CSV table of C-alpha atoms in Angstrom, one decimal:
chain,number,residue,atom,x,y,z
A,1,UNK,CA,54.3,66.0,163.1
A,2,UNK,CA,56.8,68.4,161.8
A,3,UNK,CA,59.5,69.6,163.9
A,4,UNK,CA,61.4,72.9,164.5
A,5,UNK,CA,61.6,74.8,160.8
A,6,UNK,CA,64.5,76.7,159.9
A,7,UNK,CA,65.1,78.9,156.5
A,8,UNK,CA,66.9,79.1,154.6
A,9,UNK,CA,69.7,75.8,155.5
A,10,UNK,CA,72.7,77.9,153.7
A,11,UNK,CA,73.0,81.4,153.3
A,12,UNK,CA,75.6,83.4,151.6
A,13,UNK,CA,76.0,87.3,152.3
A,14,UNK,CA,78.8,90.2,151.5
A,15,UNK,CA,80.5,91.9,154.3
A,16,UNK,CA,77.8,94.9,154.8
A,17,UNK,CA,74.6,93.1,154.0
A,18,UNK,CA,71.7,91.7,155.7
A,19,UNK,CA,71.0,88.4,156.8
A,20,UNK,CA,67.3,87.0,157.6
A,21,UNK,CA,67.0,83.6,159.4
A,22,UNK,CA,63.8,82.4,159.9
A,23,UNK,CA,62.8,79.5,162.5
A,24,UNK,CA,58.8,78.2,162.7
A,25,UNK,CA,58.4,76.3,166.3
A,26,UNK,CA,57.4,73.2,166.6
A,27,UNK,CA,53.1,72.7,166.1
A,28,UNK,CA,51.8,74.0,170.0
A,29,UNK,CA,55.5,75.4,171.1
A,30,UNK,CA,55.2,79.0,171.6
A,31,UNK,CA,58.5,79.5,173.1
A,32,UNK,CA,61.7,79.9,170.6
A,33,UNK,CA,65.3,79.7,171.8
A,34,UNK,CA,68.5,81.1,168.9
A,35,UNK,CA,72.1,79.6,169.8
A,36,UNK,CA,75.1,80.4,167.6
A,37,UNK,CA,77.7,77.8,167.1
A,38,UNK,CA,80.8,79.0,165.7
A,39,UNK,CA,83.3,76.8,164.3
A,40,UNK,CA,85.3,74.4,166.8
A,41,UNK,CA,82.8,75.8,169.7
A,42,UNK,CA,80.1,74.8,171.9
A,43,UNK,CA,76.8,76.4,171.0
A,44,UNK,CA,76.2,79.6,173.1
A,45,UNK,CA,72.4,81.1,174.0
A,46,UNK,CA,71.4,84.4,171.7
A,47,UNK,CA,67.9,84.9,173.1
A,48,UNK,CA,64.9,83.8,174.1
A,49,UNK,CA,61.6,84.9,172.9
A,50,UNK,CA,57.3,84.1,173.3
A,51,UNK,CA,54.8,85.3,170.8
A,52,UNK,CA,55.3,89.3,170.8
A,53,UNK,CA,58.1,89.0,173.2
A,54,UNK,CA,61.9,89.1,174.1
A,55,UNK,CA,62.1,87.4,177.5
A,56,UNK,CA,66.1,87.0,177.8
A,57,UNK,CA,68.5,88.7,175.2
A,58,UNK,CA,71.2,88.5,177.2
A,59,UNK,CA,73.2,86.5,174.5
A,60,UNK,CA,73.2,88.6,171.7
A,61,UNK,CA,75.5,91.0,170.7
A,62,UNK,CA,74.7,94.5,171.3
A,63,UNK,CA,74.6,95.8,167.7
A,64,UNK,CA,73.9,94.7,164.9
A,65,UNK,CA,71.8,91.8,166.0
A,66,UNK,CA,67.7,91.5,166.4
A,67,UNK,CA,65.0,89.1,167.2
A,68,UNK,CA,61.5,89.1,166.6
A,69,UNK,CA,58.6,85.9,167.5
A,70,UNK,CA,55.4,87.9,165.7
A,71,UNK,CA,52.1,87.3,167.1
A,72,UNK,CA,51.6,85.5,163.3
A,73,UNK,CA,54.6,83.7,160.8
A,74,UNK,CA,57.6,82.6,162.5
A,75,UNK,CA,60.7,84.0,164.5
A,76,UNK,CA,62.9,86.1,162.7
A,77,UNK,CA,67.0,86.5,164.0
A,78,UNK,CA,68.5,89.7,161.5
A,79,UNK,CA,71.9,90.5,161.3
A,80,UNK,CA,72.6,93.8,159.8
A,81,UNK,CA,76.1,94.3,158.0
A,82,UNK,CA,77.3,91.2,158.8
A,83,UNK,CA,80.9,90.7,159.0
A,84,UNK,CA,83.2,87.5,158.8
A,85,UNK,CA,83.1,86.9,162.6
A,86,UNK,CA,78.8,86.4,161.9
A,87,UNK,CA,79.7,83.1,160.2
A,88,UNK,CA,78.3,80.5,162.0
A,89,UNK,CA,75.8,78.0,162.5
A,90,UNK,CA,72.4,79.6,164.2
A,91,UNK,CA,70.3,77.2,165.9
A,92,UNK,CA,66.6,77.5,166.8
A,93,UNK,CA,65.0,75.6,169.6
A,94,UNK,CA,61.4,75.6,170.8
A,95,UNK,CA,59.6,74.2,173.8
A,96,UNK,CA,55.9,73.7,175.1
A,97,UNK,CA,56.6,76.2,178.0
A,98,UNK,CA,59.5,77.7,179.3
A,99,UNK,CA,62.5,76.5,182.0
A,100,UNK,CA,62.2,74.1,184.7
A,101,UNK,CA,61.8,70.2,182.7
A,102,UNK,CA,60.9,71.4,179.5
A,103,UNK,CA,63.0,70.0,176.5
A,104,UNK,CA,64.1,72.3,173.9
A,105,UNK,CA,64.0,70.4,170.2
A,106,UNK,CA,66.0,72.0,167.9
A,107,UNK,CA,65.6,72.8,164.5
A,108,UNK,CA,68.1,72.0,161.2
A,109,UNK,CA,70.3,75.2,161.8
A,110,UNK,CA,71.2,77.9,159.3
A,111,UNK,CA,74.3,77.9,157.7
A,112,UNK,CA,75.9,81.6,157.8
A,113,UNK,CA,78.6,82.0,155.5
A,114,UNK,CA,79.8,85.5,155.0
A,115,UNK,CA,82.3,86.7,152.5
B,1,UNK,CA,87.0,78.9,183.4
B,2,UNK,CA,84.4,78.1,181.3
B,3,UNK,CA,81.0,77.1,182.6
B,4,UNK,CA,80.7,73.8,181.2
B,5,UNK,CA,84.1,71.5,180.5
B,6,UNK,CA,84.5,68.5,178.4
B,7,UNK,CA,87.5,66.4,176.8
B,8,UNK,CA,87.2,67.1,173.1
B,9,UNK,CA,89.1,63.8,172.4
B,10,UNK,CA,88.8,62.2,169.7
B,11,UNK,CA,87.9,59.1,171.4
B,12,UNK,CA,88.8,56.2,168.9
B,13,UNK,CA,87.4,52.8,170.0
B,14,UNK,CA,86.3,49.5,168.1
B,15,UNK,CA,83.2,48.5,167.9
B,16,UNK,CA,81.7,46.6,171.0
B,17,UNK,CA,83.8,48.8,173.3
B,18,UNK,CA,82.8,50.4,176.2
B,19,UNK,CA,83.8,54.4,176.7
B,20,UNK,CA,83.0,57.0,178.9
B,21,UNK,CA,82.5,61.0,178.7
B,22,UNK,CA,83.1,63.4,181.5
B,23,UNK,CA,82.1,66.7,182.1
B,24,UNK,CA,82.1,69.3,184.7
B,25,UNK,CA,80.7,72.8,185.2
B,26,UNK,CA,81.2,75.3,187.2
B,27,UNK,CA,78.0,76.6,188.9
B,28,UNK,CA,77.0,74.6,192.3
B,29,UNK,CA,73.2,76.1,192.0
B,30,UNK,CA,72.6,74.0,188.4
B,31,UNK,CA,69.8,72.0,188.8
B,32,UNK,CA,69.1,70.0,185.3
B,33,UNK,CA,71.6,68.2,183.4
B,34,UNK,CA,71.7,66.2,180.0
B,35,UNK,CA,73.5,64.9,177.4
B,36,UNK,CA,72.5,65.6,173.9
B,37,UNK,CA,74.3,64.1,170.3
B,38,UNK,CA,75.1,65.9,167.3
B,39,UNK,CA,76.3,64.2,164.2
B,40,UNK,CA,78.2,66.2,162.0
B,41,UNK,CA,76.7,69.1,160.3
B,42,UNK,CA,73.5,68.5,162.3
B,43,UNK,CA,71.3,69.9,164.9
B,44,UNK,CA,72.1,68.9,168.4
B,45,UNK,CA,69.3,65.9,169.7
B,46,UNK,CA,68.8,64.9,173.3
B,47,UNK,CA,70.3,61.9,173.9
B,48,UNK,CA,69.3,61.5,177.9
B,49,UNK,CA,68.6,63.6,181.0
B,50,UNK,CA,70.8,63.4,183.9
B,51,UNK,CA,69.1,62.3,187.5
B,52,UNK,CA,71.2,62.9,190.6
B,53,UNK,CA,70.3,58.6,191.1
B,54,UNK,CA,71.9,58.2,188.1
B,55,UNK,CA,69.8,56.8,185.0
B,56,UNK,CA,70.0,54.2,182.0
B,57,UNK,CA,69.1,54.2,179.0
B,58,UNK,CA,69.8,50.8,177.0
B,59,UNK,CA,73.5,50.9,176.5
B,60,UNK,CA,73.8,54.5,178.0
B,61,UNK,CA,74.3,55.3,181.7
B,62,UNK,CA,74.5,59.0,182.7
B,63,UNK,CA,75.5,60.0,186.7
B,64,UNK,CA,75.4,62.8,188.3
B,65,UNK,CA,77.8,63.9,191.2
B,66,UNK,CA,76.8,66.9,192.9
B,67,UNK,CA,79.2,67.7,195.4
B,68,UNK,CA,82.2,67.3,192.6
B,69,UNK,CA,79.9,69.0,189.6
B,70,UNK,CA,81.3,65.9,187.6
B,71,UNK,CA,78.7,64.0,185.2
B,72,UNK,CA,79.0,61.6,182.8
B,73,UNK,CA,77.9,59.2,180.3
B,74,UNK,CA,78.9,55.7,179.9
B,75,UNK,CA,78.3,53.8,176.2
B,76,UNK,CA,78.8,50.0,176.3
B,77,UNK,CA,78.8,47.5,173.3
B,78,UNK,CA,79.5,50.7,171.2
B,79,UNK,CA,78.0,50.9,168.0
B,80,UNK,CA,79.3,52.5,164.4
B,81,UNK,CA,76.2,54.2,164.8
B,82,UNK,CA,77.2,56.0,167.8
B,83,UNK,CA,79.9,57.8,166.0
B,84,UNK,CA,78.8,61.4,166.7
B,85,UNK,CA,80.0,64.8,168.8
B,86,UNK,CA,78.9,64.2,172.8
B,87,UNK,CA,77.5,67.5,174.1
B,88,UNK,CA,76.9,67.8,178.1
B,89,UNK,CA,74.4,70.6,178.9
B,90,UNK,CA,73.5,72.4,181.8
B,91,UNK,CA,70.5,74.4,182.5
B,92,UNK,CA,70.8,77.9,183.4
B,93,UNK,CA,70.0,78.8,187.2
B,94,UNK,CA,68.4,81.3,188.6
B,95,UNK,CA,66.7,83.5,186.6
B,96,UNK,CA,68.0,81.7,183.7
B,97,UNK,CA,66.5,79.0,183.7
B,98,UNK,CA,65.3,79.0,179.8
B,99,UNK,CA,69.2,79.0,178.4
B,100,UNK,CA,70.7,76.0,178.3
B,101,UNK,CA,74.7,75.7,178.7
B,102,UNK,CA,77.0,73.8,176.1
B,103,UNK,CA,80.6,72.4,176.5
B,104,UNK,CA,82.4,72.3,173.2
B,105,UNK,CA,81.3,68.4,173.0
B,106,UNK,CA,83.6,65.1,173.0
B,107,UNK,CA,84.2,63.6,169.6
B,108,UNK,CA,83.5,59.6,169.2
B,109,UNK,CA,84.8,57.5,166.5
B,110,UNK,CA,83.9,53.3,166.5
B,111,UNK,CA,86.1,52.2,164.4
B,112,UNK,CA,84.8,48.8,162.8
């Protein structure tokens, strides 16, 4: 029973590029969580998302960052012209169903490192 | 103030001691509380939820005081193993319910 999925574990960009991180739920979790830790802090909530839909955003930053959980293939956090303050470790959690007792299981992380 | 507080130590102790976290946060409507792990360079696991009757877990104990928004986590006969980064989490409130809230973590080393 695999758990949460994340791709790629280490990524390296240039100042001005694109970053794609991709995170596949757990097998029957249809709810996806993206935290950011940066180095020497706690991890902070991004966003929340179901299939086709961004329930609570109200982590991310207002530019640059998006999030997408397509009806098919996994959940996809872009970062567009990253910049050295991006680097970070990004998180991905899912659950069976949202809030109230449910346990969030997170995935490996992806390493951000941006030059 | 930040929402959820926690000691970053280091905590240094030999094997077989006892130590204890403590964390507070800053919201009176939380309602769901836990204590997760994460080793170095990993993802963060769930070590135990936190009950307002307090709870245990083989050598871990978590409690839960309300009217101080205090909790902790107690580890007896500590272990190399345990050796790890202590992360108390709180659950959103109110609409937010599907975030849940970090401290920065509390640093354990058993030393052999």
């Amino acid at each position: 029973n695999a758990g949460v999925m994340q791709n790629p574990r280490h990524l390296v960009r240039r100042r001005g590029q694109e970053a794609r991180l991709r995170c596949s739920p757990m097998k029957g979790h249809s709810h996806v969580y993206w935290y950011r830790q940066l180095p020497e802090e706690g991890l902070k909530f991004m966003v929340y998302l179901q299939k086709e839909n961004i329930i609570d955003e109200s982590g991310m930053p207002k530019e640059r960052f998006s999030a997408e959980f397509p009806k098919e293939g996994p959940s996809i956090l872009r970062i567009q012209q990253v910049v050295r303050g991006d680097s970070a470790a990004y998180f991905c959690a899912s659950s069976p169903a949202a809030g109230g007792l449910e346990t969030q299981y997170f995935g490996p992380g992806t390493r951000l490192l941006v030059l | 103030r930040k929402e959820v507080e926690q000691d970053p130590g280091p905590f240094n102790v030999p094997e077989g001691a006892t130590v204890a976290f403590n964390c507070t946060y800053s919201n009176s409507a939380s309602q769901s509380f836990f204590w997760y792990r994460q080793d170095c360079r990993k993802e963060p696991k769930l070590l135990m939820s936190v009950y307002s009757s307090g709870n245990e877990d083989g050598r871990f104990t978590a409690q839960l005081n309300r009217a101080s928004q205090y909790i902790s986590l107690l580890i007896r006969d500590s272990k190399l193993s345990d050796s790890a980064t202590y992360l108390c989490v709180v659950r959103g409130y109110g609409g937010a319910t599907n975030k849940l809230i970090f401290g920065t973590g509390t640093l354990l080393a058993v030393q052999p």
